[in-house]
CSV table of C-alpha atoms in Angstrom, one decimal:
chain,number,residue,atom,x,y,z
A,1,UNK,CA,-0.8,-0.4,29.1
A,2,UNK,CA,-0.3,2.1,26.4
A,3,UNK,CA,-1.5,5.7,27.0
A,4,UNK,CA,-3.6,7.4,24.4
A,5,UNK,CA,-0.5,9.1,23.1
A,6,UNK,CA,2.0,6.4,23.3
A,7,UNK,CA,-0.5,4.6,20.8
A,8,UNK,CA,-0.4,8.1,18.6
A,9,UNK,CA,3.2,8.0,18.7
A,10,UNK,CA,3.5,4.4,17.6
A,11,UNK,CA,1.0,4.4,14.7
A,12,UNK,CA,3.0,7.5,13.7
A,13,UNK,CA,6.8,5.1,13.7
A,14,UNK,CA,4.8,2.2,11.9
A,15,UNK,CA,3.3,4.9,9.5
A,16,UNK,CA,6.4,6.8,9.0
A,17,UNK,CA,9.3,3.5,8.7
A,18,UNK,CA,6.8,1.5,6.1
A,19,UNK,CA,6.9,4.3,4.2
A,20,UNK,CA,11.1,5.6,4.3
A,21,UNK,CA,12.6,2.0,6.0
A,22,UNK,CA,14.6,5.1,7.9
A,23,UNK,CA,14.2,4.8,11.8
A,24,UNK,CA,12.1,7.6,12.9
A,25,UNK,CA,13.4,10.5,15.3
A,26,UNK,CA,11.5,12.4,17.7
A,27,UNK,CA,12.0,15.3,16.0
A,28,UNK,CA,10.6,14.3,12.6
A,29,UNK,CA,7.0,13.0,13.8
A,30,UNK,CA,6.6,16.1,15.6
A,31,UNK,CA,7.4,18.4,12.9
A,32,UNK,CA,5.7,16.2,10.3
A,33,UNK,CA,2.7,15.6,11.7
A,34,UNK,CA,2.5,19.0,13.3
A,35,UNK,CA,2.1,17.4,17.0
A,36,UNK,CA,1.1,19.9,19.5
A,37,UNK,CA,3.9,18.6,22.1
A,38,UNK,CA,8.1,18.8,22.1
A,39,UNK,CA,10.0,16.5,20.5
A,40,UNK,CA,11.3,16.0,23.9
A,41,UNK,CA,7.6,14.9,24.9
A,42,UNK,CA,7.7,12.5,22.0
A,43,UNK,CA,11.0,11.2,22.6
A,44,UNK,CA,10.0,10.4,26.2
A,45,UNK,CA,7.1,8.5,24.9
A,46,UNK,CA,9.5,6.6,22.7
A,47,UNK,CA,11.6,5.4,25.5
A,48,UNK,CA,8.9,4.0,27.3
A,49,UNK,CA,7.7,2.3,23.5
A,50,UNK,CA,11.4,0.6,23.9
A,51,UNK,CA,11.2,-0.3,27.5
A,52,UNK,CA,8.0,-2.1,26.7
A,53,UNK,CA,9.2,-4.1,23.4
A,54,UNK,CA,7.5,-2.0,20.8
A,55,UNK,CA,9.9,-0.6,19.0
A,56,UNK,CA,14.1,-0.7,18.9
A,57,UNK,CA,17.0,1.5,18.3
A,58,UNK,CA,19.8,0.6,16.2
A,59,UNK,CA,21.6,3.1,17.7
A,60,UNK,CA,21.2,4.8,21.1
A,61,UNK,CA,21.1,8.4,19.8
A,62,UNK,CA,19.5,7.5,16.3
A,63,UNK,CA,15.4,7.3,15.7
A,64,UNK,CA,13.0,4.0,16.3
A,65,UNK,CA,11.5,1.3,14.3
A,66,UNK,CA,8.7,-0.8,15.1
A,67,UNK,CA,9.6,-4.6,16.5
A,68,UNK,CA,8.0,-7.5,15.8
A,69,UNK,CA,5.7,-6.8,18.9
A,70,UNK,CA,5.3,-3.2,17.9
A,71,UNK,CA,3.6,-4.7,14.2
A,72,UNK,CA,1.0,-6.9,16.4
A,73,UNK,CA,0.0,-4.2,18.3
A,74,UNK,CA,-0.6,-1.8,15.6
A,75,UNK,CA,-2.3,-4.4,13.7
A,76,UNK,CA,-4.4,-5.8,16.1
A,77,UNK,CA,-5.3,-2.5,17.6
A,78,UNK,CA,-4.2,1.0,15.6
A,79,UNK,CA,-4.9,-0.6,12.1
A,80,UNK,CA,-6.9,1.4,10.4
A,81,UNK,CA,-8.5,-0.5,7.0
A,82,UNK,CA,-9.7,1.4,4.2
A,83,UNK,CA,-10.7,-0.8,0.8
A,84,UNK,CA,-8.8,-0.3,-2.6
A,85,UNK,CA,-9.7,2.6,-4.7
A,86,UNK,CA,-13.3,1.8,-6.6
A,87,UNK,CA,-11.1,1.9,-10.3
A,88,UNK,CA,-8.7,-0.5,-9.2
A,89,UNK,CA,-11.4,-2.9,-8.2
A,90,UNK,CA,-13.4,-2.3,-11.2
A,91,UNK,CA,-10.0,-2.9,-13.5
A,92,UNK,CA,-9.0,-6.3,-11.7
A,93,UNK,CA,-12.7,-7.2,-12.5
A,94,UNK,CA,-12.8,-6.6,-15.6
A,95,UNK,CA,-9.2,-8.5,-16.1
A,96,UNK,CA,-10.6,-11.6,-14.6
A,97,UNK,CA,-13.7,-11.4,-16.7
A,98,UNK,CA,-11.3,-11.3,-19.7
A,99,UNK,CA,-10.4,-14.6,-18.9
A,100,UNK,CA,-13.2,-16.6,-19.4
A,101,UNK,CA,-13.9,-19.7,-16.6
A,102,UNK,CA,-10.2,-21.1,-15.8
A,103,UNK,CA,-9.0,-21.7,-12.4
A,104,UNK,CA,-5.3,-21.6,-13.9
A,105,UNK,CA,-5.1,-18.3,-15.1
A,106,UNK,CA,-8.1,-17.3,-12.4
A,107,UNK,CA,-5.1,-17.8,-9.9
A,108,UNK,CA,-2.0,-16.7,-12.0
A,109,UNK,CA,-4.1,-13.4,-12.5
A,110,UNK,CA,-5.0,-13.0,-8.7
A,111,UNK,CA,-1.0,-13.4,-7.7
A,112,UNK,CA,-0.3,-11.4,-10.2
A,113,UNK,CA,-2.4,-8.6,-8.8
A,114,UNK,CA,-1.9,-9.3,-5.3
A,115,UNK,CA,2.1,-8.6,-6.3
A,116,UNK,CA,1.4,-5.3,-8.4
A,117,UNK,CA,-1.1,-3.9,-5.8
A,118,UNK,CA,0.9,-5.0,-2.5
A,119,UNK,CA,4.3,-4.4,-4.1
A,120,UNK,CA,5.3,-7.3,-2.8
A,121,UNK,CA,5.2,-11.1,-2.9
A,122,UNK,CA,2.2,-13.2,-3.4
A,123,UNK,CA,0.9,-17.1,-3.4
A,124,UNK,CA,-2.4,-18.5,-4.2
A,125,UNK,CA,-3.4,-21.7,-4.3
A,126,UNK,CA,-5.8,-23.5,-6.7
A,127,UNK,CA,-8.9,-24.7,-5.1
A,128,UNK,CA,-9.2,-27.8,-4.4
A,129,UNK,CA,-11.9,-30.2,-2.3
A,130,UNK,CA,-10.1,-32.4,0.4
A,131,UNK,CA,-10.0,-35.2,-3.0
A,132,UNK,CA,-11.4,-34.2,-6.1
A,133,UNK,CA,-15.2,-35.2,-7.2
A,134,UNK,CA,-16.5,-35.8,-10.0
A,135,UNK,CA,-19.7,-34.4,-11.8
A,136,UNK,CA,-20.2,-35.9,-14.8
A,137,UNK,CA,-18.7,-38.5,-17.0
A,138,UNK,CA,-18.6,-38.9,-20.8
A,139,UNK,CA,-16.6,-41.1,-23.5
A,140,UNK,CA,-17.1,-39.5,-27.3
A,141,UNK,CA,-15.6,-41.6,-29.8
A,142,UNK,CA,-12.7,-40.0,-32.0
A,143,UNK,CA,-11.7,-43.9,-34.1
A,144,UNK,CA,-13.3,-47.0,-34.3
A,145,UNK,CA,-10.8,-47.9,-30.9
A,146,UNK,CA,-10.3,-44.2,-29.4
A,147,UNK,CA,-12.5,-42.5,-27.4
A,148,UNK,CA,-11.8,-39.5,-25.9
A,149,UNK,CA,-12.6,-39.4,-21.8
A,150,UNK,CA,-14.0,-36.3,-20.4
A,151,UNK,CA,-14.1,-35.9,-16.5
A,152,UNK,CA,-15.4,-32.8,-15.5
A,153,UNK,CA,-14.9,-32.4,-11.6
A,154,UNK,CA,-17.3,-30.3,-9.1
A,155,UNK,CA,-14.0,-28.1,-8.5
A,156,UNK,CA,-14.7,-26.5,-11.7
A,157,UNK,CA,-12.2,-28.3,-13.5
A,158,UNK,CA,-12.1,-30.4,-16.7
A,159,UNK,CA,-9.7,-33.5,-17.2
A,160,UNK,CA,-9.5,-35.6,-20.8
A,161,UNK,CA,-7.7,-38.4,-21.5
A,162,UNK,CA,-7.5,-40.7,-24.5
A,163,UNK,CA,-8.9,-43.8,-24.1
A,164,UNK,CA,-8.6,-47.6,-26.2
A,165,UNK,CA,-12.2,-48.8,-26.5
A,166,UNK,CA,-13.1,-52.5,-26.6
A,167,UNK,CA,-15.6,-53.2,-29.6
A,168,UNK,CA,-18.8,-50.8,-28.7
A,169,UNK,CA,-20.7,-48.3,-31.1
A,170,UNK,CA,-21.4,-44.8,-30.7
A,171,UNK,CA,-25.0,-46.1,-28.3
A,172,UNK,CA,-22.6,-48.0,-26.0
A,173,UNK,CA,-20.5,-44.8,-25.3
A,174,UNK,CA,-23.7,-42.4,-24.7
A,175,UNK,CA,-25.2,-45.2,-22.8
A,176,UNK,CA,-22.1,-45.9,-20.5
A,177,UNK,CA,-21.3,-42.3,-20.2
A,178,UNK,CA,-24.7,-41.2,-19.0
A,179,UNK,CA,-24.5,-44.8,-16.4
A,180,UNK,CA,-21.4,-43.7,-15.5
A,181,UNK,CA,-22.1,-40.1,-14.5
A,182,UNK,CA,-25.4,-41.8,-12.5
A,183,UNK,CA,-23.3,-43.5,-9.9
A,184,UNK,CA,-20.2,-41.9,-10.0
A,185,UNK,CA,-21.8,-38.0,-9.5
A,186,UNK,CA,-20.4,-36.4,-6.2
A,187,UNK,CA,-18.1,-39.1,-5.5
A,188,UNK,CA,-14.4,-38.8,-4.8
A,189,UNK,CA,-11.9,-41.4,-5.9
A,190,UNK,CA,-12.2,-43.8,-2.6
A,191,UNK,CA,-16.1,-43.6,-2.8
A,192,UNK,CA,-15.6,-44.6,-6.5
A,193,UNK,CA,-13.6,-47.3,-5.6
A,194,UNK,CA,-16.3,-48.9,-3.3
A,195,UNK,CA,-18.8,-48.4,-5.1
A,196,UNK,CA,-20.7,-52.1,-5.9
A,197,UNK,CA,-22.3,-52.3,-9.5
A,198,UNK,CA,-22.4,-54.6,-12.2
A,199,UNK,CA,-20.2,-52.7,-15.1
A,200,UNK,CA,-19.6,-53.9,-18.4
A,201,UNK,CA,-16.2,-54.1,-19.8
A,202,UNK,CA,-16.1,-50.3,-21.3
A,203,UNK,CA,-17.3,-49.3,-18.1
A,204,UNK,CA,-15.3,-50.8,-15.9
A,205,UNK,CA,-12.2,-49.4,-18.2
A,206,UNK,CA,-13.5,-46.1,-18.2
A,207,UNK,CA,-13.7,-46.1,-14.2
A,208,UNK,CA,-10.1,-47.4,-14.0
A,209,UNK,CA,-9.2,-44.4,-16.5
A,210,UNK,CA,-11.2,-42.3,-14.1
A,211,UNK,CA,-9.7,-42.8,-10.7
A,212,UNK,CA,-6.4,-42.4,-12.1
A,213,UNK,CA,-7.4,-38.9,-13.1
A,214,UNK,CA,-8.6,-37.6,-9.7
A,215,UNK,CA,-5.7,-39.4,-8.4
A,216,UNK,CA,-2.9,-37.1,-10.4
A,217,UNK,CA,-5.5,-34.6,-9.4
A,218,UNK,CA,-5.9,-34.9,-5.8
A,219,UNK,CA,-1.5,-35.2,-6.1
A,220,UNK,CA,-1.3,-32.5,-8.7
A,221,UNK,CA,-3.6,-29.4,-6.2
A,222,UNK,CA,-1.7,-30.7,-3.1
A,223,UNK,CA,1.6,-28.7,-4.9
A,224,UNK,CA,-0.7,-26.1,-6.9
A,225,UNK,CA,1.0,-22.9,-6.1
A,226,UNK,CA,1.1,-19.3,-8.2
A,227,UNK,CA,3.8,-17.1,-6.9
A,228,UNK,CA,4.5,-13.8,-7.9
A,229,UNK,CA,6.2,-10.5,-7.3
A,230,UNK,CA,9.4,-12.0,-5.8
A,231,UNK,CA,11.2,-8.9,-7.7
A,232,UNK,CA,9.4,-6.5,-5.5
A,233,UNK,CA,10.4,-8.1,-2.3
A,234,UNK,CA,13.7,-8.6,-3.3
A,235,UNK,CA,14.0,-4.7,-4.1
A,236,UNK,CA,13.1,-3.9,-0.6
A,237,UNK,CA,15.6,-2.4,1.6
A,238,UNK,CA,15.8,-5.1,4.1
A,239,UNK,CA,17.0,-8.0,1.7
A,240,UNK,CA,19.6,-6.1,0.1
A,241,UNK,CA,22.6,-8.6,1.8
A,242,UNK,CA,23.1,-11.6,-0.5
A,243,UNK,CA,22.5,-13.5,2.8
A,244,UNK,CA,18.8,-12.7,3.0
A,245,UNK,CA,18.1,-12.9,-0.2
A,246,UNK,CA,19.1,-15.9,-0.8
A,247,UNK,CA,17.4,-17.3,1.9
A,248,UNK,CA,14.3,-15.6,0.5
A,249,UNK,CA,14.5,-16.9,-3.3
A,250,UNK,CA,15.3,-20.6,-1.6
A,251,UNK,CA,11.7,-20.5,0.3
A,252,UNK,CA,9.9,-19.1,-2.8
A,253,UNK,CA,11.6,-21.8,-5.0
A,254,UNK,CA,10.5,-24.7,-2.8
A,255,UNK,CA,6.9,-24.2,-3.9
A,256,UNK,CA,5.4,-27.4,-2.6
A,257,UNK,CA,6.8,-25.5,0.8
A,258,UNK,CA,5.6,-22.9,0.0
A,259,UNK,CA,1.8,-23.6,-0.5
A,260,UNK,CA,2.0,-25.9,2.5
A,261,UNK,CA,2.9,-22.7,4.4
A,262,UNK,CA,0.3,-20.3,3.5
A,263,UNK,CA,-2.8,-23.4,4.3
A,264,UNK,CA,-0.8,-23.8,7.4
A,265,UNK,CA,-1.1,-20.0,8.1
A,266,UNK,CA,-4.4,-19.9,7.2
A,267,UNK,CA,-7.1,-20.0,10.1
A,268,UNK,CA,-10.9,-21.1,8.8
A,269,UNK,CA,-12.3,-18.1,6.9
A,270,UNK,CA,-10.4,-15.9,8.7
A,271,UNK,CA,-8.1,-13.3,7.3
A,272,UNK,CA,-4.6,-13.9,9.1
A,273,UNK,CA,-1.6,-12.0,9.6
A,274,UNK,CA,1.8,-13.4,10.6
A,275,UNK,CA,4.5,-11.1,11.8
A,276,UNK,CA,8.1,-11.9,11.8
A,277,UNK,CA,9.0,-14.5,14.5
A,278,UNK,CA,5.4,-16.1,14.4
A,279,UNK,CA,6.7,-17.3,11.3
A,280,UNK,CA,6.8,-21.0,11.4
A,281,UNK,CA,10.0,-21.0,9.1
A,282,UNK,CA,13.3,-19.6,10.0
A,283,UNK,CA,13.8,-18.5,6.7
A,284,UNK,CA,10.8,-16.0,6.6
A,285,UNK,CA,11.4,-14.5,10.0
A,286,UNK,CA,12.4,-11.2,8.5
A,287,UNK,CA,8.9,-11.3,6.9
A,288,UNK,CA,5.2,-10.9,7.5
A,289,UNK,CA,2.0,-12.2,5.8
A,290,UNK,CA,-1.3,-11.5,5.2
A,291,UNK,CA,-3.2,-14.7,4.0
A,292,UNK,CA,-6.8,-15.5,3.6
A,293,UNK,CA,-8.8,-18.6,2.8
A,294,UNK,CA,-11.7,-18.0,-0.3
A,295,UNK,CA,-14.1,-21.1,-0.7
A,296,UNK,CA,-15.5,-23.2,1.5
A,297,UNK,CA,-13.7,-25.1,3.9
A,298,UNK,CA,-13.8,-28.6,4.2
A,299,UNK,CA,-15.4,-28.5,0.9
A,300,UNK,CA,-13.7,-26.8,-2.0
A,301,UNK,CA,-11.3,-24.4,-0.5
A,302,UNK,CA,-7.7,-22.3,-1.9
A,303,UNK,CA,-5.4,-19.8,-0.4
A,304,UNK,CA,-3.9,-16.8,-1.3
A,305,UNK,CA,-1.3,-14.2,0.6
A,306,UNK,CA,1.0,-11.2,0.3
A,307,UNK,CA,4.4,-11.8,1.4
A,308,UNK,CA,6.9,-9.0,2.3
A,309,UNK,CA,9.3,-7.6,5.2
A,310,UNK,CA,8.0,-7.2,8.4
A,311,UNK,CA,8.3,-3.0,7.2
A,312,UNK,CA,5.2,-3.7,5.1
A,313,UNK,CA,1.6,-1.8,4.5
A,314,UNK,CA,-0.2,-3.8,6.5
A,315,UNK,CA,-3.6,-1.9,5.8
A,316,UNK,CA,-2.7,-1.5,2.1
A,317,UNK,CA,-2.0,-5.5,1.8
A,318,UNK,CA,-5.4,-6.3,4.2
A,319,UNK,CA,-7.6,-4.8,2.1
A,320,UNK,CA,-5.9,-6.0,-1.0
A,321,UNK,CA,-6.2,-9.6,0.0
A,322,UNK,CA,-9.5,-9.3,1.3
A,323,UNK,CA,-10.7,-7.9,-1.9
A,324,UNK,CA,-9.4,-10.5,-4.0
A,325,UNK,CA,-10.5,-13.2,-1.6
A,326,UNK,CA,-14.1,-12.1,-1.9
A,327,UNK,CA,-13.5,-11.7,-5.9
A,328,UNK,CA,-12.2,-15.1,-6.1
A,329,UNK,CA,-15.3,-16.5,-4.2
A,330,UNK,CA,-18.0,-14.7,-6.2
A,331,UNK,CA,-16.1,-16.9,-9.4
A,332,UNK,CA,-15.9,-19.8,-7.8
A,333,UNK,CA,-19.5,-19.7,-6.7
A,334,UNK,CA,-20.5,-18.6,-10.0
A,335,UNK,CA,-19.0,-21.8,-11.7
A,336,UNK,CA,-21.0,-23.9,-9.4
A,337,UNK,CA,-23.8,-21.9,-10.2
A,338,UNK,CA,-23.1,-22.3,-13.9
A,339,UNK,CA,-23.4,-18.1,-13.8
A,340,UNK,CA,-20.1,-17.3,-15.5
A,341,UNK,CA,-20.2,-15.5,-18.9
């Protein structure tokens, strides 16, 4: 059990190595923070920090930095949380409203910010239902044997494809497509699949051109992954041996890997944070993460995270995820909504 002051002293090491990546002395929080005790107080206190697993010293006479277990504590119980600046939020805003209704550059844009704002690494992932499902259906002719096949999904997303017609008229088309958006409305790909109806030939071609849509789909948002910023973790102090960075740049190019990490990571609607050896791969134990879910699970759902060294700000990178979580579920709520301007 930490005394009041040992906690003091331990929020002021976190504080003081995010911001330097120098290990802290004694001396220096004291005269920096103007502490009413000695240094030789404070250096007591940090003894009894190491004898506990909170924080190390590289060298026996040198200053601390916080361990792996030092980062939980402060995050689960010094953190203090304070939300981004009221002009950043009302510029990333502003940038997503730029970009009219598209989940690609909707998530391209949120990694992107999530890297300029956390100076470090960041994934999202598109949002995606456990299969796709469809919301409406429609063939418009383009030749006398083309057609054009628009699928427009309930994940907010629009597929085409061209499509040979067998002899109909311009009637036939508006007639299947409304049919076809009927009984195919809120159905996924297996559904589809079972559903029983009497089709005609251009219906039963369009619903074979259908269901291989959501299919690449379904495929296609299982690998969906925007990554960002791996120049601003690569510039930190603690990947500067060719060593770690490599191992770094090889986890961020595996991207499939990488997305499947960050829904791993991801608890229900909770906002997690993974510190160093919780890290389920060996290759991002020198790192920690702050990752969040937006959507709704088990219904449409994505992810999206900051990646960095365990030396990162974790209130900074909390409130900078949890900011664009919310922001990315106002959007997709106001697709389903049909709200978006």
């Amino acid at each position: 059990m930490l005394s009041e002051r040992q906690r003091q002293v331990l929020k002021l090491i976190v504080a003081d190595y995010v911001a330097s990546a120098i290990p802290v002395a004694s001396k220096n929080i004291v005269e920096r923070h103007r502490l009413p005790v000695s240094s030789a107080t404070v250096r007591s206190d940090m003894m009894a920090l190491e004898e506990e697993g909170f924080i190390t010293r590289p060298h026996t006479s040198g200053g601390g930095i916080p361990s792996d277990r030092g980062y939980r504590y402060y995050v689960d119980s010094l953190l203090e949380e304070a939300p981004l600046p009221a002009a950043q939020r009302f510029t990333i805003r502003r940038q997503f409203q730029e970009l009219g209704p598209e989940w690609d550059a909707w998530c391209q844009a949120a990694a992107g910010a999530l890297a300029k704002l956390g100076h470090n690494a960041a994934v999202v992932t598109a949002p995606r239902a456990p299969e796709a499902h469809v919301r409406q259906v429609q063939l418009i002719a383009l030749q006398e044997t083309l057609a054009l096949l628009v699928l427009v999904l309930q994940e907010a997303k629009l597929k085409q494809q061209l499509f040979p017609l067998p002899s109909s008229t311009p009637d036939d088309l508006t007639h299947a497509s409304n049919r076809l958006t009927r009984h195919l409305a809120g159905h996924n790909r297996f559904e589809i699949a079972a559903i029983t109806v009497s089709w005609s030939e251009l219906e039963a071609a369009a619903i074979q051109a259908v269901l291989r849509l959501l299919k690449e789909e379904d495929e296609r948002s299982r690998r969906a992954a925007y990554v960002d910023g791996l120049r601003h973790i690569l510039s930190q102090p603690e990947f500067s041996s060719g060593e770690r960075a490599r191992e770094v740049v090889e986890a961020f190019e595996e991207r499939d890997s990488l997305a499947g990490l960050v829904v791993e990571l991801t608890e229900s609607r909770a906002l997690n944070v993974v510190i160093g050896d919780e890290m389920p791969r060996d290759a991002l134990r020198q790192c920690g993460v702050v990752v969040a879910s937006y959507g709704w699970p088990g219904e449409v759902s994505g992810t999206l995270g900051i990646v960095g060294p365990t030396r990162m700000d974790y209130s900074h990178a909390i409130a900078t995820v949890r900011f664009l979580r919310d922001l990315l579920d106002e959007l997709l709520s106001s697709l389903h909504s049909g709200q978006h301007n």
